[in-house]
PDB file of C-alpha atoms in Angstrom:
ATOM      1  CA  UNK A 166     177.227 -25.790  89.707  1.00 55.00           C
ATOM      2  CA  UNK A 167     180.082 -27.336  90.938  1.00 52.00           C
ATOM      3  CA  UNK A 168     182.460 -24.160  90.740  1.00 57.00           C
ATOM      4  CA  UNK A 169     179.830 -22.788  92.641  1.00 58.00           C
ATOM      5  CA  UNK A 170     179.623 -25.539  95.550  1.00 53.00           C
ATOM      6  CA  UNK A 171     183.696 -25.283  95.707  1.00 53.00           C
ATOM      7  CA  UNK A 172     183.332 -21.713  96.236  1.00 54.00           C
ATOM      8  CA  UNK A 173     181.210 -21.949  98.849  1.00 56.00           C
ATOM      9  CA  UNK A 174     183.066 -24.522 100.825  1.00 56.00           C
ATOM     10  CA  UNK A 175     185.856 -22.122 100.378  1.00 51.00           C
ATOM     11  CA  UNK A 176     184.661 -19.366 101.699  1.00 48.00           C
ATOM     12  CA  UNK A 177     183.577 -21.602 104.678  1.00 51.00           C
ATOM     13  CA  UNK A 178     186.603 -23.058 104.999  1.00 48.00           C
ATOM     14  CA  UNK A 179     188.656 -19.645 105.083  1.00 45.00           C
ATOM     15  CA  UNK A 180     185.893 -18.429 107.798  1.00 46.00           C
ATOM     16  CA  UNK A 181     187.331 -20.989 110.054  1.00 46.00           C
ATOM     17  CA  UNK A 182     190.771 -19.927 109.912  1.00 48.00           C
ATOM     18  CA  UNK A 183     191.090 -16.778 112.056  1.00 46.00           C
ATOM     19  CA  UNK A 184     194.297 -14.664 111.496  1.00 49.00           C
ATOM     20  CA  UNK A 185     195.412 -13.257 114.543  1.00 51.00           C
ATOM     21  CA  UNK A 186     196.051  -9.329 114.343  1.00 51.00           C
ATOM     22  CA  UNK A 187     199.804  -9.598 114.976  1.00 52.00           C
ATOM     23  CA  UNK A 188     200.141 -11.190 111.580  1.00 56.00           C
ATOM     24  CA  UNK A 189     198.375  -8.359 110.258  1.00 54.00           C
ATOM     25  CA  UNK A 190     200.267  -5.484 112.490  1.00 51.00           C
ATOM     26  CA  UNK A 191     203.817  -7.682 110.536  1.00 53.00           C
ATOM     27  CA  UNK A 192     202.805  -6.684 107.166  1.00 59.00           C
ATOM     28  CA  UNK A 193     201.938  -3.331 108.309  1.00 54.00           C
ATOM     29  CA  UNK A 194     205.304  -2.495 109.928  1.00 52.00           C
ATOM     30  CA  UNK A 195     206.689  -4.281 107.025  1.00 56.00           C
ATOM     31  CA  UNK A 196     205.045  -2.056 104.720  1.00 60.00           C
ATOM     32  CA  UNK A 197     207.427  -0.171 102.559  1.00 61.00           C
ATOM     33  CA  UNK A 198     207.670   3.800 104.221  1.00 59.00           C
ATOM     34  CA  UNK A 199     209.497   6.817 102.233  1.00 62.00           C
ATOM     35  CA  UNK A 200     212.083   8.925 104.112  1.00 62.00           C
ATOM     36  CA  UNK A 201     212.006  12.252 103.715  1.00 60.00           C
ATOM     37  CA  UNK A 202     213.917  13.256 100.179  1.00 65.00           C
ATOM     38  CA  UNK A 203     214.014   9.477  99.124  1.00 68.00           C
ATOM     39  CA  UNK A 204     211.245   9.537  96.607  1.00 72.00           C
ATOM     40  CA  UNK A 205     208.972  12.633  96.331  1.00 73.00           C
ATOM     41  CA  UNK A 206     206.583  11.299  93.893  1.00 81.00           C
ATOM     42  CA  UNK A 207     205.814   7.239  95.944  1.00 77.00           C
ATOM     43  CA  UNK A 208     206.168   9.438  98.934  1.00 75.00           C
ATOM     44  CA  UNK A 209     203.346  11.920  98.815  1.00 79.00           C
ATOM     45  CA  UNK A 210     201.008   8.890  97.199  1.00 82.00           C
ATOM     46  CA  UNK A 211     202.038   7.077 100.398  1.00 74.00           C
ATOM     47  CA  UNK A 212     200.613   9.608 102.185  1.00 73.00           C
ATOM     48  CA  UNK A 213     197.444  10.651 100.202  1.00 78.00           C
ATOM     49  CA  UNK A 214     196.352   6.769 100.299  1.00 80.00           C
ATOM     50  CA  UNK A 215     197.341   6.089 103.848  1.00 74.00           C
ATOM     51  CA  UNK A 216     193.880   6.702 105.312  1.00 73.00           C
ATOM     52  CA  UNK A 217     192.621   4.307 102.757  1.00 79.00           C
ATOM     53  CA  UNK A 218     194.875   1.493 103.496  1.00 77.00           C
ATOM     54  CA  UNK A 219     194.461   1.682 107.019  1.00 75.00           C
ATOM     55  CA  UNK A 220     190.525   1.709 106.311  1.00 77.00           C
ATOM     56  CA  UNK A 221     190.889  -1.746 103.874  1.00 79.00           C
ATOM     57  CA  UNK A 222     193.199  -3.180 106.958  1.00 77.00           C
ATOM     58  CA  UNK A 223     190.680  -2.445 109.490  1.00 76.00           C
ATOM     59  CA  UNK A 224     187.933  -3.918 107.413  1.00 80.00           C
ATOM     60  CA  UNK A 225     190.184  -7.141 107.185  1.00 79.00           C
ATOM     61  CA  UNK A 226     190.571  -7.304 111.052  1.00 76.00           C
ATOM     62  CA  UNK A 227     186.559  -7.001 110.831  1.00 76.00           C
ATOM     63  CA  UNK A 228     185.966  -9.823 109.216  1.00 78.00           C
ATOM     64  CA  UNK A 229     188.013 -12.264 110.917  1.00 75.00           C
ATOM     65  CA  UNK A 230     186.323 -10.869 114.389  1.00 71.00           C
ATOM     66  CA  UNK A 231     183.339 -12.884 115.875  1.00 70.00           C
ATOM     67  CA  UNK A 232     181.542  -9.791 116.329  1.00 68.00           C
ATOM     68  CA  UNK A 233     182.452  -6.713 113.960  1.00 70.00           C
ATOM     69  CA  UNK A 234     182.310  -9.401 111.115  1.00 72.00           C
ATOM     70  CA  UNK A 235     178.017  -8.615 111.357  1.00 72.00           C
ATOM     71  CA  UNK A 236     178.607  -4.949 109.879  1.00 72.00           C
ATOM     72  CA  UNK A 237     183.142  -4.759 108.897  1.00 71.00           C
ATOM     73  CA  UNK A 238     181.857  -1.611 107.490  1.00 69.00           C
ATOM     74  CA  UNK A 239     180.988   0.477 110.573  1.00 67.00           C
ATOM     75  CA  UNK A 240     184.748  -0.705 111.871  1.00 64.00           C
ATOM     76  CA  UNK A 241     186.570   0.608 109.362  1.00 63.00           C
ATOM     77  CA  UNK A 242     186.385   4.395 110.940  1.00 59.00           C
ATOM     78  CA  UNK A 243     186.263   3.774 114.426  1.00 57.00           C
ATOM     79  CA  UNK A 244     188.807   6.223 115.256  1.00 53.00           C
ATOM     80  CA  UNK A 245     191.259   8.849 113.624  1.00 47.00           C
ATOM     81  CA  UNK A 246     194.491   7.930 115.332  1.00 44.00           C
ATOM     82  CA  UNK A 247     194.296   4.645 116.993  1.00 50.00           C
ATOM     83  CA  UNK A 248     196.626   2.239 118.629  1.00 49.00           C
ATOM     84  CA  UNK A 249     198.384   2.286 115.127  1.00 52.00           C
ATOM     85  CA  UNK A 250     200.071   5.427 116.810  1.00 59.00           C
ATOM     86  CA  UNK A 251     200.720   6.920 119.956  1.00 63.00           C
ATOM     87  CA  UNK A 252     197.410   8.889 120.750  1.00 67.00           C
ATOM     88  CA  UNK A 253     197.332  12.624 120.470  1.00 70.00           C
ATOM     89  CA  UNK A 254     194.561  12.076 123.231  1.00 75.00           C
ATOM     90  CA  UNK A 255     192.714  10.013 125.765  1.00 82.00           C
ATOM     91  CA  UNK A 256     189.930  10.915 128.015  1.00 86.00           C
ATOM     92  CA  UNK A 257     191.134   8.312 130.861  1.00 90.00           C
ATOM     93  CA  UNK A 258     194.946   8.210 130.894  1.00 90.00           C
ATOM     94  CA  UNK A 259     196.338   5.775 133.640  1.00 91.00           C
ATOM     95  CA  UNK A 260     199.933   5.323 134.156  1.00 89.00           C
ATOM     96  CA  UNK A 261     201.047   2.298 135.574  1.00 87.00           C
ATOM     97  CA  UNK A 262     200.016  -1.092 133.575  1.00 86.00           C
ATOM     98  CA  UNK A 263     200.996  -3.331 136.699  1.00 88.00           C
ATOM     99  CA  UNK A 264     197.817  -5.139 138.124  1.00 91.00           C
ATOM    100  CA  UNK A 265     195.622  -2.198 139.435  1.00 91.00           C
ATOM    101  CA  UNK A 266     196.514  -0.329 136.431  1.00 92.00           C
ATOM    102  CA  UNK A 267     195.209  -2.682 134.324  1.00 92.00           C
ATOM    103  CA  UNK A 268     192.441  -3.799 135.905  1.00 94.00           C
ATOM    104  CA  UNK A 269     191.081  -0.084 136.251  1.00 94.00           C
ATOM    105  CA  UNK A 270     191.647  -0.308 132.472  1.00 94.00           C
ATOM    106  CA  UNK A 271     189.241  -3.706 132.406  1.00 94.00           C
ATOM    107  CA  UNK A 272     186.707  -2.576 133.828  1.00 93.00           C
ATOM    108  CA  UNK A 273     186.155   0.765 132.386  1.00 93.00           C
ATOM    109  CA  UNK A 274     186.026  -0.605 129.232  1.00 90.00           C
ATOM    110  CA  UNK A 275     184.333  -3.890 130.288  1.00 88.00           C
ATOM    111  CA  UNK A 276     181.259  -1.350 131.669  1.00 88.00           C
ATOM    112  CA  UNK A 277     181.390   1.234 129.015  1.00 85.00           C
ATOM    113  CA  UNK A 278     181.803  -0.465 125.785  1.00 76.00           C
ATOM    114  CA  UNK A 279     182.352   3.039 124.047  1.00 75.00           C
ATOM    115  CA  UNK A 280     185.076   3.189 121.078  1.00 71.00           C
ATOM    116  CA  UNK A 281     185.216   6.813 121.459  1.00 74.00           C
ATOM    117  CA  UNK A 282     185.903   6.017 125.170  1.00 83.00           C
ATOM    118  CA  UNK A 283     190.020   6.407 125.502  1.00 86.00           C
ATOM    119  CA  UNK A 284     191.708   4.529 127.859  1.00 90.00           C
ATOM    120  CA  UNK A 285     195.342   4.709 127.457  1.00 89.00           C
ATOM    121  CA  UNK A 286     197.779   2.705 129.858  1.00 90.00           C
ATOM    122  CA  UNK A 287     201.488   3.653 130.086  1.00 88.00           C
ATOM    123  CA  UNK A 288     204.034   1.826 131.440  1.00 83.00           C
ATOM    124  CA  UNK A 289     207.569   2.463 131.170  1.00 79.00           C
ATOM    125  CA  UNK A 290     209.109  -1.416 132.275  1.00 68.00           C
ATOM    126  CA  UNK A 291     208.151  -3.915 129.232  1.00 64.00           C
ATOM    127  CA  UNK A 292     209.006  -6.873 131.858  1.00 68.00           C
ATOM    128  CA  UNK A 293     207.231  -5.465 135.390  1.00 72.00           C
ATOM    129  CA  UNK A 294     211.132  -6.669 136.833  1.00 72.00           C
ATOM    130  CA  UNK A 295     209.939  -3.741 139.535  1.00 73.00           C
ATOM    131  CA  UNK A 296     206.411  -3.651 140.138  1.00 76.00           C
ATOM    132  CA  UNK A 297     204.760  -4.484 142.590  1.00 79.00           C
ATOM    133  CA  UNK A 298     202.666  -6.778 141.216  1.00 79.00           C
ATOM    134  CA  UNK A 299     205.527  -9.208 140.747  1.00 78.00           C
ATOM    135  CA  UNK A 300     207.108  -8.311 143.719  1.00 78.00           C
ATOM    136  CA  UNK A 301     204.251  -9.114 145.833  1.00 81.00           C
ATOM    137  CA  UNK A 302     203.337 -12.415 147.186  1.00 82.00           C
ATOM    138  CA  UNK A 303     199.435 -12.924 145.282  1.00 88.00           C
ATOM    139  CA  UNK A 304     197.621 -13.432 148.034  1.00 91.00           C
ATOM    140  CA  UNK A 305     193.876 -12.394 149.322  1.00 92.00           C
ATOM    141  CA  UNK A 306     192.228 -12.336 152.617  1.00 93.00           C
ATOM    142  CA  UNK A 307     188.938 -10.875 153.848  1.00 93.00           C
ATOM    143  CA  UNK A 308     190.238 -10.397 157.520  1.00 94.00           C
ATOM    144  CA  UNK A 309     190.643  -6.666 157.538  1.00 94.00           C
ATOM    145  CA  UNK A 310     188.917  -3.648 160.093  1.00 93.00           C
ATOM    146  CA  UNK A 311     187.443  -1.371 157.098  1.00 94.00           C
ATOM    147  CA  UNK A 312     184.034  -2.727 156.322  1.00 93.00           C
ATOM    148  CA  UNK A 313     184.746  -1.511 152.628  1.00 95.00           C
ATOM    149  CA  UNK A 314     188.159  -3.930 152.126  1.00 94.00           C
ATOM    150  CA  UNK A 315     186.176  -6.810 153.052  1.00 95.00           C
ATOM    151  CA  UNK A 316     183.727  -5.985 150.530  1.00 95.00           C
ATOM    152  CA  UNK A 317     186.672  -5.159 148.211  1.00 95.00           C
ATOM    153  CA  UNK A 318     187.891  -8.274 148.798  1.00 94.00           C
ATOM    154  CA  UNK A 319     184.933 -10.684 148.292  1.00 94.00           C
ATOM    155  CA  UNK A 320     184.068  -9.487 145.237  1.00 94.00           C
ATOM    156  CA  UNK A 321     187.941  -9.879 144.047  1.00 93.00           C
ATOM    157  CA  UNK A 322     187.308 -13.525 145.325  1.00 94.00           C
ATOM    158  CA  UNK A 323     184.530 -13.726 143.459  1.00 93.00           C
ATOM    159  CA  UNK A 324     186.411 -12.230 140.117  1.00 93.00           C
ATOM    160  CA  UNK A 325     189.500 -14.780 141.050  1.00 94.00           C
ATOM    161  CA  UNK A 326     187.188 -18.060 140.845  1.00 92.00           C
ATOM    162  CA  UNK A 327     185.642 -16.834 137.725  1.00 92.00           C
ATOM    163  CA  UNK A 328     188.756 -15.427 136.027  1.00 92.00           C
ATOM    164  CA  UNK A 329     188.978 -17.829 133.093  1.00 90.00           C
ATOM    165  CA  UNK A 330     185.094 -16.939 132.314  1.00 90.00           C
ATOM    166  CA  UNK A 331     185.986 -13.249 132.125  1.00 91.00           C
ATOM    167  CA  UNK A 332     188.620 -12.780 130.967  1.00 91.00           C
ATOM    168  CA  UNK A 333     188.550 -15.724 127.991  1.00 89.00           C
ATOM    169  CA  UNK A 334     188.884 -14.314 124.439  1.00 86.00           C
ATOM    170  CA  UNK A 335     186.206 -15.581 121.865  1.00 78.00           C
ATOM    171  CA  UNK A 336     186.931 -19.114 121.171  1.00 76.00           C
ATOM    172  CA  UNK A 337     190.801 -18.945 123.037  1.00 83.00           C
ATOM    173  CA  UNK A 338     191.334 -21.620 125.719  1.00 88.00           C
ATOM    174  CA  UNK A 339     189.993 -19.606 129.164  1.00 90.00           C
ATOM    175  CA  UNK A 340     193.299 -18.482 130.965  1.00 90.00           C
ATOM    176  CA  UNK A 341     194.340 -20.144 134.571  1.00 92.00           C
ATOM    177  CA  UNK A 342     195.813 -18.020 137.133  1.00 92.00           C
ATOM    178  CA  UNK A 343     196.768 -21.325 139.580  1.00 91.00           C
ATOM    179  CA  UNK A 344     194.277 -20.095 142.075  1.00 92.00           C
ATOM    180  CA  UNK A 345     195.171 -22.023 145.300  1.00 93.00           C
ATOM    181  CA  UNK A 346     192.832 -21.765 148.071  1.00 91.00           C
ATOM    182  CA  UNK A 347     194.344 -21.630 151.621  1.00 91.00           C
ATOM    183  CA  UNK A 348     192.998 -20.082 154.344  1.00 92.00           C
ATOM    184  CA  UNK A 349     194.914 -17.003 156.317  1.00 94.00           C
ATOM    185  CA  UNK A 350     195.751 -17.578 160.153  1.00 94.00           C
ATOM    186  CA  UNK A 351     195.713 -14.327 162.282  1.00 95.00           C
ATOM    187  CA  UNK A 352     196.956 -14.475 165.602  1.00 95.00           C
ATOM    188  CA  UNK A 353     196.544 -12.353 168.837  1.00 94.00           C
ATOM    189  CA  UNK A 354     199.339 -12.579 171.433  1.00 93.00           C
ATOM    190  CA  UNK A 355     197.556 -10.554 174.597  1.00 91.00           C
ATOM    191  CA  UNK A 356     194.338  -9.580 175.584  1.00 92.00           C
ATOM    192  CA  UNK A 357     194.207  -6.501 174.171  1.00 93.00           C
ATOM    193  CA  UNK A 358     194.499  -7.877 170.554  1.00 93.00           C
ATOM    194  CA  UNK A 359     192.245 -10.744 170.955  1.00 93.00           C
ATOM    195  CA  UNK A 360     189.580  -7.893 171.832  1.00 94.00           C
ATOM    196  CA  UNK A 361     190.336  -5.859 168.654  1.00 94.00           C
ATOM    197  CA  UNK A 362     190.655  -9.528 166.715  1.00 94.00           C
ATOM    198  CA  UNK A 363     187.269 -10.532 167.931  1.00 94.00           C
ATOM    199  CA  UNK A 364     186.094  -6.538 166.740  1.00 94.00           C
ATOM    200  CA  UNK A 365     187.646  -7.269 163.357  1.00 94.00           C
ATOM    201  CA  UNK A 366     185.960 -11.043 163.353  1.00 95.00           C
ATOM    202  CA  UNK A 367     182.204  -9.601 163.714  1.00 95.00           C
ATOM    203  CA  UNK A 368     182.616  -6.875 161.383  1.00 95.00           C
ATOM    204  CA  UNK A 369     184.155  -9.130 158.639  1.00 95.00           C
ATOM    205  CA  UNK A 370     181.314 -11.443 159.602  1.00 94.00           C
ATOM    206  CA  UNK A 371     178.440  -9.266 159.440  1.00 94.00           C
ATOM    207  CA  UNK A 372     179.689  -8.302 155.693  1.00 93.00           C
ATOM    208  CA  UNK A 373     179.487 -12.396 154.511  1.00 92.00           C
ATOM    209  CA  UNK A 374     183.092 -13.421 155.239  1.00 93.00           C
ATOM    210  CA  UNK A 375     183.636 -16.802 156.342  1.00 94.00           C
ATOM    211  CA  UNK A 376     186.300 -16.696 159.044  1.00 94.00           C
ATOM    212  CA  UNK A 377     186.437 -18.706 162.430  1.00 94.00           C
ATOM    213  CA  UNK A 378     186.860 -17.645 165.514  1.00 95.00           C
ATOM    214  CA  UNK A 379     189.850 -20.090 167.544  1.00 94.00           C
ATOM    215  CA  UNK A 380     190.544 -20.241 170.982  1.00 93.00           C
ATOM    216  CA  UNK A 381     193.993 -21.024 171.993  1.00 92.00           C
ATOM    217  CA  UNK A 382     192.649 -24.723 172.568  1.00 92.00           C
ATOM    218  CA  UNK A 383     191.103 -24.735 169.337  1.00 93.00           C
ATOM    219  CA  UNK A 384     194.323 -23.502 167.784  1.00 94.00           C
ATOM    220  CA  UNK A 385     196.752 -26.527 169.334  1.00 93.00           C
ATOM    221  CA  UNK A 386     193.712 -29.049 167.932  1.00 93.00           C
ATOM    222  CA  UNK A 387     193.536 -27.685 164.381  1.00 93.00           C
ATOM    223  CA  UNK A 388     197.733 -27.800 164.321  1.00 93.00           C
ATOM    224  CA  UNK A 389     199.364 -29.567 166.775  1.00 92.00           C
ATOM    225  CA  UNK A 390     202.635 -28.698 164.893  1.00 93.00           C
ATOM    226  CA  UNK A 391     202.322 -25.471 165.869  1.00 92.00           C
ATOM    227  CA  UNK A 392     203.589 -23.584 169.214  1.00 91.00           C
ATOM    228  CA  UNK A 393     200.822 -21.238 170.868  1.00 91.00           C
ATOM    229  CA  UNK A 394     202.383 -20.596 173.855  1.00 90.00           C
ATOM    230  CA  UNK A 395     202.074 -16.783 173.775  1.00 91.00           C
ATOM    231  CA  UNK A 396     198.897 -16.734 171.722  1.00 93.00           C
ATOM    232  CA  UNK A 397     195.959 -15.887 173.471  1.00 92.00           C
ATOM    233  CA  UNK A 398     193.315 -16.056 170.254  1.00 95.00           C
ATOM    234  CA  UNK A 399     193.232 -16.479 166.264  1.00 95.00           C
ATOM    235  CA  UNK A 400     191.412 -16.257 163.221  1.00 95.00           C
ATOM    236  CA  UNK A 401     191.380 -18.817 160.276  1.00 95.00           C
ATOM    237  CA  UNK A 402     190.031 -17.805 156.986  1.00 94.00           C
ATOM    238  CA  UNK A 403     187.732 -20.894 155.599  1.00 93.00           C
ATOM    239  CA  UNK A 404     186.743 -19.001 152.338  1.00 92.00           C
ATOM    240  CA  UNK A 405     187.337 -17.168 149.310  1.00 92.00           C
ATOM    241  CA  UNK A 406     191.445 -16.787 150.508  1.00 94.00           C
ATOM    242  CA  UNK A 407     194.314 -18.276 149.474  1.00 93.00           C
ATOM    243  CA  UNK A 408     196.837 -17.433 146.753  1.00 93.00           C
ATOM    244  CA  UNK A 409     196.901 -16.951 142.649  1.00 93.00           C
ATOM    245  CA  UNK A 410     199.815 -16.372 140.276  1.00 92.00           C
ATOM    246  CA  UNK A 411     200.003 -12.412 139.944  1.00 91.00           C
ATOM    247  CA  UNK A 412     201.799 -12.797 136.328  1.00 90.00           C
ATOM    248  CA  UNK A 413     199.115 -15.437 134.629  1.00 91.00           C
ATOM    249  CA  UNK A 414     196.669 -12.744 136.515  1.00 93.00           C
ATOM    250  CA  UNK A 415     198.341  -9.581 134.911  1.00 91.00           C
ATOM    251  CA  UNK A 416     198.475 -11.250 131.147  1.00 90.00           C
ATOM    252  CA  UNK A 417     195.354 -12.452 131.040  1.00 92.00           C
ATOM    253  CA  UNK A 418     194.305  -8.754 131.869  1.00 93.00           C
ATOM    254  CA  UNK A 419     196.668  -7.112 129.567  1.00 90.00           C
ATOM    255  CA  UNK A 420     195.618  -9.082 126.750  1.00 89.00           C
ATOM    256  CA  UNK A 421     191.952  -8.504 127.402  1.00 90.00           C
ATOM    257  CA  UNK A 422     192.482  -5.378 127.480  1.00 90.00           C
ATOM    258  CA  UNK A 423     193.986  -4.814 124.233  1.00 86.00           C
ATOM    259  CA  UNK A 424     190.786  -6.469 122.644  1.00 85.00           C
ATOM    260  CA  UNK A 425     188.211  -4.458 124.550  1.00 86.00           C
ATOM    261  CA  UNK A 426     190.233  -1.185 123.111  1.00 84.00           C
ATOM    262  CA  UNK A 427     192.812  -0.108 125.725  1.00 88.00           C
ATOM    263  CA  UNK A 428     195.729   1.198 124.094  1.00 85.00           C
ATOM    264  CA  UNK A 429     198.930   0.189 125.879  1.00 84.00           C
ATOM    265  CA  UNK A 430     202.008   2.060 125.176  1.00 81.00           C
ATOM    266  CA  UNK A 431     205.806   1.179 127.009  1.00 76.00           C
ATOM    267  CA  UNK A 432     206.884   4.659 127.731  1.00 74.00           C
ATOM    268  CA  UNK A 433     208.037   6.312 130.416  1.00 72.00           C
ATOM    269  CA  UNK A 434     206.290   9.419 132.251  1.00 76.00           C
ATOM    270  CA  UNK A 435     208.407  12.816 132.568  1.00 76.00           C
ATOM    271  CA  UNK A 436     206.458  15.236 133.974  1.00 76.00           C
ATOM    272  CA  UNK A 437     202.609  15.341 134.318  1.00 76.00           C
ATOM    273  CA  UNK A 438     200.893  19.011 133.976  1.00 75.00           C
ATOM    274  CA  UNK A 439     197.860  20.189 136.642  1.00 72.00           C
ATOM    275  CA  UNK A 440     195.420  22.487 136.022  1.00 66.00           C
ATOM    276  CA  UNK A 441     194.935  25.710 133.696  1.00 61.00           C
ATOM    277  CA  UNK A 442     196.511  29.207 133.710  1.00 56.00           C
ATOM    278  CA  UNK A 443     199.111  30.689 135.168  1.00 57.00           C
ATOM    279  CA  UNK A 444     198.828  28.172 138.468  1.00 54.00           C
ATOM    280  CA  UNK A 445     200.094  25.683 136.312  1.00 50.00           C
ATOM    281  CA  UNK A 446     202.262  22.735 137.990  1.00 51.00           C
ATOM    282  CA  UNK A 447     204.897  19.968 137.258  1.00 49.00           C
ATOM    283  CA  UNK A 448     205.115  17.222 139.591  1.00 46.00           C
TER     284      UNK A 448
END
């Protein structure tokens, strides 16, 4: 009875330990390979049992998930040639892994939670040194002319405030990507832009952006440190704007990503082939 009871305990007690998978990817790539000619006999039972090792590894990685731990069994065969290599295929291949990269990654997987959905992203600079996510300044405003950026732009808002809810992983502390809120200040400097500012102002009001309209006395009230002198009219943004870190932003994504099923590979892109036949191109 009371090996029994210690069991038990144990088994509960290893339950709450997760493993994270890089330990487990370690002893993989630490796993003793065969070159070619080294050892004919080891080497063609590494090969005959790889499928099954791979198969007891992925039922491991089951087990320590929150989810796939309710059926391990219908995990271990999720896919032929996984992230454990570079894959032979994908049916969405994106290339770029900077922040629209991998957010097109999020949410296809995010909306179709498909295994046999591939979404490979490849990017061919490990640090993002020069992307343009890093090179840009973070910022978002709603006070555009295109009904459909403002839209764009609200929702992105919306995703911003909410990012640590999204884009937390199971029990993980939820991610903060230091969104400051500060509203944008537009500024028309003759008549003929205040008219296409006031334009822009109704249209970004009629789609549920919160943005003021300031006269030029309303402008030296709000910031007397300021000179207006050649400003005629502005617009202040009292919502949903301001600025976020782009690189808390971008690994928070990437690392979402990887445990929704994107496969992320640091290569770089030679040549990309269009179409079928003889009207075959290379660009």
């Amino acid at each position: 009875m009371l090996t029994s009871l210690l069991h038990r305990d144990l088994v509960r007690s290893l339950r709450s330990i997760h493993t994270s998978l890089p330990s487990l990817w370690q002893s993989f790539e630490n796993e003793r390979h065969y070159e070619p000619g080294e050892d004919y006999v080891n080497r063609t039972w590494h090969g005959l049992t790889y499928d099954f090792r791979r198969w007891r590894r992925r039922y491991q990685e089951a087990r320590r998930d929150a989810f796939k731990r309710r059926n391990p069994i219908a995990h271990m065969k999720h896919a032929t040639i996984d992230n454990e290599l570079f894959p032979f295929r994908a049916e969405i291949l994106i290339i770029g892994g900077g922040l629209t990269g991998s957010s097109t990654a999020y949410w296809l997987k995010e909306r179709f939670r498909d295994e046999d959905l591939k979404v490979v992203v490849v990017e061919n600079n490990d640090k993002f040194t020069q992307s343009s996510t890093m090179l840009s300044t973070g910022g978002i405003s709603q006070q555009f002319s295109i009904p459909e950026h403002i839209e764009m732009s609200l929702f992105t808002a919306e995703f911003l405030r909410h990012a640590g809810e999204h884009l937390r992983i199971l029990d993980n502390a939820p991610p903060d990507i230091n969104l400051l809120p500060n509203g944008f200040l537009y500024l028309a400097r003759s008549e003929h832009e205040a008219e296409e500012l006031k334009k822009n102002w109704r249209t970004q009001l009629d789609k549920g952006a919160c943005v003021a309209l300031l006269s030029k006395d309303e402008l030296k009230a709000r910031f007397p440190f300021m000179d207006f002198e050649d400003v005629v009219q502005g617009t202040l943004g009292l919502e949903n704007e301001g600025t976020f870190d782009t690189w808390q932003l971008l690994s928070a994504i990437r690392e979402k990503n990887i445990t929704l099923g994107v496969q992320v590979h640091f290569y770089g892109c030679i040549s990309l082939k269009l179409g079928i036949g003889p009207t075959d191109k290379r660009c």
